[in-house]
Short mmCIF file of C-alpha atoms in Angstrom, two decimals:
data_model
loop_
_atom_site.label_atom_id
_atom_site.label_comp_id
_atom_site.label_asym_id
_atom_site.label_seq_id
_atom_site.Cartn_x
_atom_site.Cartn_y
_atom_site.Cartn_z
CA MET A 1 70.84 19.14 -48.07
CA LYS A 2 69.37 19.74 -44.61
CA VAL A 3 68.02 23.20 -43.75
CA ILE A 4 68.95 24.94 -40.49
CA PRO A 5 66.64 27.90 -39.74
CA VAL A 6 68.48 30.94 -38.37
CA PRO A 7 66.43 32.74 -35.66
CA GLN A 8 64.82 36.06 -36.62
CA THR A 9 66.67 37.70 -33.73
CA LEU A 10 70.20 36.30 -33.68
CA GLU A 11 71.91 36.92 -30.35
CA GLU A 12 73.07 35.10 -27.23
CA ARG A 13 69.57 33.97 -26.18
CA THR A 14 68.78 32.38 -29.54
CA PHE A 15 72.22 30.92 -30.24
CA ASP A 16 71.35 27.67 -28.47
CA ALA A 17 68.48 27.09 -30.90
CA LEU A 18 70.92 27.43 -33.80
CA VAL A 19 73.37 25.02 -32.13
CA GLN A 20 70.60 22.50 -31.46
CA ALA A 21 69.39 22.66 -35.06
CA LEU A 22 72.95 22.07 -36.27
CA ALA A 23 73.30 19.05 -33.98
CA ASP A 24 69.95 17.67 -35.13
CA ALA A 25 71.00 18.00 -38.78
CA GLY A 26 73.67 15.34 -38.30
CA ALA A 27 76.17 14.49 -41.02
CA GLY A 28 76.01 15.85 -44.54
CA ARG A 29 75.77 19.25 -46.18
CA VAL A 30 73.57 21.89 -44.58
CA LEU A 31 71.95 25.17 -45.57
CA PHE A 32 71.67 27.94 -42.97
CA ASP A 33 68.46 29.76 -43.87
CA ALA A 34 68.83 33.37 -42.65
CA ARG A 35 66.20 34.89 -44.93
CA ARG A 36 63.96 35.90 -42.01
CA VAL A 37 66.65 37.47 -39.82
CA ARG A 38 65.54 40.94 -38.71
CA TRP A 39 68.06 41.75 -35.96
CA VAL A 40 71.55 40.49 -35.23
CA ASP A 41 74.28 41.59 -32.82
CA PRO A 42 78.06 40.93 -32.72
CA TYR A 43 77.61 37.71 -30.74
CA GLY A 44 75.08 36.46 -33.28
CA MET A 45 77.32 37.25 -36.24
CA VAL A 46 80.51 35.66 -34.93
CA GLY A 47 78.42 32.76 -33.60
CA LEU A 48 77.00 32.13 -37.07
CA LEU A 49 80.50 32.14 -38.55
CA ALA A 50 81.57 29.62 -35.92
CA ALA A 51 78.53 27.43 -36.64
CA GLY A 52 79.49 27.46 -40.31
CA GLU A 53 83.02 26.36 -39.43
CA VAL A 54 81.63 23.48 -37.34
CA ALA A 55 79.33 22.44 -40.19
CA ALA A 56 82.28 22.47 -42.60
CA GLN A 57 84.29 20.08 -40.44
CA GLY A 58 82.37 17.19 -41.95
CA GLY A 59 84.00 17.97 -45.29
CA ASP A 60 81.00 19.59 -46.99
CA ARG A 61 80.97 23.36 -47.40
CA PRO A 62 77.74 24.71 -45.88
CA ALA A 63 75.47 27.12 -47.71
CA LEU A 64 74.05 30.35 -46.30
CA GLN A 65 70.86 31.95 -47.59
CA LEU A 66 71.33 35.62 -46.78
CA PRO A 67 68.65 37.80 -45.13
CA ASP A 68 65.87 39.23 -47.28
CA SER A 69 66.02 42.49 -45.32
CA SER A 70 68.17 45.04 -47.14
CA GLU A 71 68.76 46.83 -43.83
CA VAL A 72 70.12 43.71 -42.16
CA LEU A 73 72.19 42.87 -45.23
CA SER A 74 73.70 46.36 -45.25
CA TYR A 75 74.57 46.01 -41.58
CA LEU A 76 76.23 42.63 -42.17
CA SER A 77 78.27 44.26 -44.89
CA ARG A 78 79.40 47.13 -42.66
CA MET A 79 80.42 44.65 -39.97
CA ALA A 80 82.55 42.69 -42.50
CA PHE A 81 80.44 39.59 -41.88
CA LEU A 82 80.04 38.95 -45.60
CA ASP A 83 83.80 39.11 -46.15
CA HIS A 84 84.42 36.38 -43.59
CA ALA A 85 81.32 34.37 -44.48
CA ASP A 86 82.46 34.15 -48.10
CA GLY A 87 85.39 32.02 -46.97
CA ILE A 88 83.19 29.64 -44.96
CA PHE A 89 79.83 29.40 -46.73
CA GLU A 90 78.50 29.16 -50.23
CA LEU A 91 76.48 32.40 -50.20
CA HIS A 92 73.06 32.72 -51.81
CA GLY A 93 70.71 35.67 -52.22
CA GLY A 94 71.19 39.20 -51.03
CA GLY A 95 71.63 40.86 -54.41
CA ARG A 96 74.75 43.02 -54.59
CA ARG A 97 76.87 42.38 -51.54
CA GLY A 98 79.77 44.82 -51.77
CA ARG A 99 81.13 46.58 -48.68
CA SER A 100 79.23 49.78 -48.03
CA GLY A 101 81.26 52.94 -47.85
CA GLY A 102 80.91 56.20 -45.99
CA ALA A 103 80.64 56.91 -42.29
CA SER A 104 79.69 54.07 -39.97
CA ASP A 105 78.75 53.69 -36.33
CA VAL A 106 80.52 50.32 -36.16
CA LEU A 107 82.86 50.23 -33.20
CA LEU A 108 84.82 47.16 -34.34
CA GLU A 109 83.93 45.13 -37.40
CA ILE A 110 84.42 41.37 -37.22
CA THR A 111 88.13 40.80 -36.72
CA PRO A 112 90.01 37.49 -36.48
CA ILE A 113 92.29 36.96 -33.47
CA ARG A 114 95.16 34.62 -34.28
CA SER A 115 98.07 36.16 -32.36
CA TYR A 116 98.91 38.68 -29.66
CA ASP A 117 99.80 41.13 -32.43
CA ASP A 118 96.15 40.97 -33.56
CA ILE A 119 95.06 41.98 -30.06
CA HIS A 120 97.30 45.05 -30.08
CA VAL A 121 95.96 46.07 -33.48
CA VAL A 122 92.36 45.70 -32.30
CA VAL A 123 92.88 47.74 -29.14
CA ASP A 124 94.81 50.48 -30.94
CA ARG A 125 92.12 50.72 -33.63
CA VAL A 126 89.22 50.86 -31.20
CA ASN A 127 90.46 52.85 -28.22
CA ALA A 128 90.00 56.45 -29.37
CA HIS A 129 86.59 55.78 -30.91
CA ALA A 130 85.45 53.77 -27.90
CA ILE A 131 86.44 56.47 -25.43
CA THR A 132 84.43 59.03 -27.41
CA ILE A 133 81.37 56.76 -27.50
CA LEU A 134 81.57 55.78 -23.84
CA THR A 135 81.98 59.33 -22.60
CA GLN A 136 79.67 61.21 -24.99
CA GLN A 137 76.95 58.63 -25.72
CA LEU A 138 77.00 56.34 -22.69
CA GLN A 139 77.97 59.00 -20.11
CA TYR A 140 80.94 57.11 -18.66
CA PRO A 141 83.59 59.10 -16.76
CA HIS A 142 86.85 59.39 -18.68
CA ARG A 143 88.73 57.34 -16.09
CA GLU A 144 86.36 54.43 -16.71
CA ALA A 145 86.19 54.84 -20.48
CA PHE A 146 89.97 54.46 -20.65
CA GLN A 147 89.60 51.00 -19.08
CA PHE A 148 87.55 49.73 -22.03
CA GLY A 149 90.71 48.92 -23.99
CA ALA A 150 91.95 46.78 -21.11
CA VAL A 151 88.68 44.83 -21.02
CA LEU A 152 88.78 44.28 -24.78
CA SER A 153 92.41 43.18 -24.61
CA GLU A 154 91.70 40.69 -21.81
CA VAL A 155 88.72 39.15 -23.55
CA CYS A 156 90.71 38.69 -26.77
CA GLN A 157 93.68 37.31 -24.84
CA ASN A 158 91.36 34.68 -23.43
CA ILE A 159 90.97 33.28 -26.95
CA LEU A 160 94.67 32.59 -27.24
CA GLU A 161 95.32 31.44 -23.67
CA HIS A 162 92.31 29.19 -23.08
CA ALA A 163 91.22 28.23 -26.56
CA GLN A 164 94.60 27.45 -28.13
CA ALA A 165 92.88 28.38 -31.38
CA ALA A 166 91.93 31.39 -33.43
CA GLY A 167 88.68 33.26 -32.93
CA TRP A 168 86.69 36.36 -33.86
CA VAL A 169 85.75 39.55 -32.05
CA ALA A 170 83.28 42.30 -32.96
CA ALA A 171 81.75 45.28 -31.15
CA GLN A 172 78.92 47.66 -31.95
CA THR A 173 76.91 50.47 -30.41
CA TYR A 174 73.11 50.45 -30.41
CA SER A 175 70.57 53.10 -29.48
CA ARG A 176 68.51 50.26 -27.97
CA THR A 177 68.30 46.48 -28.05
CA PRO A 178 65.47 43.95 -27.63
CA ARG A 179 66.47 43.66 -23.94
CA ILE A 180 67.37 47.17 -22.81
CA GLU A 181 65.81 50.49 -23.72
CA ARG A 182 68.92 52.64 -23.71
CA ARG A 183 72.16 52.99 -25.64
CA VAL A 184 74.62 50.13 -25.24
CA VAL A 185 77.92 48.76 -26.48
CA LYS A 186 77.83 45.04 -27.30
CA ILE A 187 80.93 42.88 -27.69
CA GLY A 188 80.91 39.35 -29.08
CA VAL A 189 83.93 37.02 -28.89
CA VAL A 190 83.85 33.44 -30.19
CA ASP A 191 86.43 30.70 -30.70
CA LEU A 192 86.34 27.02 -31.63
CA GLY A 193 89.14 25.86 -29.37
CA ILE A 194 89.31 23.32 -26.57
CA GLY A 195 86.94 25.20 -24.26
CA PHE A 196 87.37 25.88 -20.56
CA LYS A 197 86.97 22.25 -19.55
CA GLY A 198 89.77 21.22 -21.88
CA SER A 199 91.96 24.19 -20.95
CA LEU A 200 91.76 23.64 -17.19
CA ALA A 201 91.66 19.84 -17.16
CA ALA A 202 95.36 19.30 -16.47
CA SER A 203 95.35 21.51 -13.36
CA LEU A 204 91.83 20.95 -11.97
CA ALA A 205 90.19 17.77 -13.29
CA ALA A 206 91.83 15.41 -10.80
CA ARG A 207 90.74 17.59 -7.87
CA HIS A 208 87.08 17.39 -8.86
CA GLY A 209 87.00 13.80 -10.09
CA GLU A 210 83.60 12.78 -11.42
CA ARG A 211 82.26 16.31 -10.81
CA TRP A 212 84.60 17.73 -13.45
CA SER A 213 82.44 19.32 -16.13
CA ASP A 214 81.98 22.38 -18.32
CA VAL A 215 80.09 24.22 -15.59
CA VAL A 216 82.72 23.54 -12.91
CA ALA A 217 85.43 24.75 -15.29
CA LEU A 218 83.49 27.94 -16.03
CA GLU A 219 82.99 28.62 -12.33
CA ALA A 220 86.69 28.12 -11.69
CA ALA A 221 87.73 30.63 -14.35
CA PHE A 222 84.89 33.16 -14.10
CA ILE A 223 84.39 33.36 -10.34
CA HIS A 224 87.72 32.25 -8.89
CA GLY A 225 90.13 33.35 -11.61
CA LEU A 226 91.80 29.96 -11.89
CA THR A 227 93.87 29.13 -14.95
CA ARG A 228 95.92 26.43 -16.60
CA PHE A 229 99.01 28.61 -16.03
CA HIS A 230 101.02 28.35 -12.82
CA ASP A 231 102.57 31.83 -13.05
CA PRO A 232 101.45 34.20 -10.26
CA GLY A 233 98.88 36.69 -11.54
CA ARG A 234 97.88 34.63 -14.58
CA GLY A 235 94.26 33.74 -15.08
CA GLN A 236 92.77 36.81 -13.44
CA GLY A 237 91.57 38.26 -16.76
CA LEU A 238 88.01 36.90 -16.80
CA LYS A 239 87.51 37.51 -13.10
CA GLN A 240 88.62 41.12 -13.53
CA ILE A 241 86.42 41.54 -16.61
CA ARG A 242 83.46 40.32 -14.57
CA LYS A 243 84.20 42.81 -11.78
CA GLN A 244 84.77 45.74 -14.14
CA VAL A 245 81.66 45.11 -16.22
CA GLY A 246 79.72 44.72 -12.96
CA ARG A 247 80.86 48.14 -11.79
CA TRP A 248 79.55 49.54 -15.06
CA GLY A 249 76.13 47.92 -14.55
CA GLY A 250 76.72 45.66 -17.55
CA LYS A 251 76.40 42.00 -18.35
CA VAL A 252 78.99 39.38 -19.21
CA SER A 253 78.24 35.75 -20.04
CA ILE A 254 80.39 32.87 -21.22
CA ARG A 255 79.21 29.71 -22.97
CA SER A 256 81.58 26.76 -23.28
CA GLY A 257 80.82 23.18 -24.21
CA THR A 258 77.42 22.44 -22.67
CA ALA A 259 77.21 25.23 -20.07
CA ARG A 260 76.83 28.99 -19.75
CA ILE A 261 77.67 31.24 -16.79
CA ALA A 262 76.66 34.89 -16.50
CA ASP A 263 76.91 37.88 -14.20
CA VAL A 264 73.39 39.25 -14.56
CA PRO A 265 72.36 42.90 -14.06
CA GLU A 266 68.93 44.02 -12.89
CA TRP A 267 67.79 44.84 -16.43
CA ASP A 268 68.18 41.24 -17.65
CA ASP A 269 66.60 37.97 -16.56
CA VAL A 270 68.89 35.37 -18.13
CA PRO A 271 69.72 32.53 -15.68
CA PRO A 272 73.13 33.01 -14.02
CA LEU A 273 74.00 29.37 -14.66
CA GLN A 274 72.80 26.96 -17.35
CA GLU A 275 73.78 23.34 -17.82
CA ARG A 276 73.00 20.58 -20.32
CA LEU A 277 72.97 22.93 -23.29
CA PRO A 278 73.57 21.49 -26.78
CA PHE A 279 77.30 20.99 -27.14
CA PHE A 280 79.30 23.58 -29.07
CA PRO A 281 83.13 23.65 -29.12
CA GLY A 282 85.28 26.45 -27.77
CA ALA A 283 83.94 29.45 -25.88
CA GLN A 284 81.50 32.22 -26.72
CA ILE A 285 81.57 35.48 -24.74
CA ASP A 286 78.89 38.18 -24.73
CA ILE A 287 79.45 41.57 -23.05
CA VAL A 288 76.87 44.37 -22.83
CA LEU A 289 77.81 47.82 -21.52
CA PRO A 290 74.75 50.06 -21.04
CA ALA A 291 74.60 53.84 -20.87
CA ARG A 292 74.92 55.24 -17.38
CA ILE A 293 71.63 56.36 -15.86
CA GLY A 294 73.02 58.48 -13.06
CA GLU A 295 75.26 57.61 -10.13
CA GLU A 296 72.37 56.77 -7.81
CA ALA A 297 70.90 54.29 -10.30
CA ALA A 298 74.34 52.86 -11.01
CA ASP A 299 74.83 52.28 -7.29
CA ARG A 300 71.48 50.47 -7.07
CA SER A 301 72.51 48.29 -10.00
CA ALA A 302 75.77 47.38 -8.27
CA VAL A 303 73.88 46.33 -5.15
CA THR A 304 71.41 44.26 -7.16
CA ARG A 305 74.31 42.48 -8.81
CA GLY A 306 75.35 41.01 -5.46
CA ARG A 307 74.10 37.54 -6.39
CA THR A 308 76.94 35.22 -7.32
CA PRO A 309 76.55 33.27 -10.55
CA GLY A 310 76.89 29.55 -10.16
CA ARG A 311 78.11 27.50 -7.25
CA ALA A 312 81.36 27.81 -5.39
CA VAL A 313 84.06 25.48 -6.61
#
């Protein structure tokens, strides 16, 4: 059995290391060693579930050594990670792993998205709580907080329309993160579908010829709002998410296949476009909504965000 070390901080920035380690492991049964994990966000959790699904495609059920940290383990339990992981991995360690009860600051525990009905359930469950958090903890105006449900709905809808496969979504509030020293909401959405290149190939591949690639497909969807659908108005979801999150001074990034594209705020330094990443199927979306720091600062952030991610199609 080959061992795949899970990064101590499991998030968007470290996900590529996990994917590379999985690719390097090759065929055969693997063990994901998460004993040293000390911090994980929604993207990291749903990404680990997806990595387990990919590892299982070879026919051997992967194993997962759970974190030694009781705090991290408790958090994974509250986020329903252990419930979903139990159906993918052979779990080891962690002592008692029952769901913790009582009050929780979880905004949305890990939830599978298999149909449009699932999206409605997610939005209905989250909306009231999210509006309270955005207005009281992150200082968003009510008119903007009400738009959170629309963003969440669009990002989940992307799973069904582009991926043609099921996926997972999760969201959580944090008082701070390793990248930003103020309260944030983080949303992670992952699927194992055909990816943006596969989704848009029928309508765009011939136009680009040999240039057709994961990065060109991401630019088409993220920047230009193009889609595999021919109906007027379809395909604007990701473009609108990018604009809305930008107005909020937040960050949105999408990884698909071997590329990642991001709209980067002033508080982050991730590259706006990355190519030649280790291949991973489907699409993985990371959204970060930070607390407002005053209208003047928000305006400065919007100006800073003027750089366009990627190249024009």
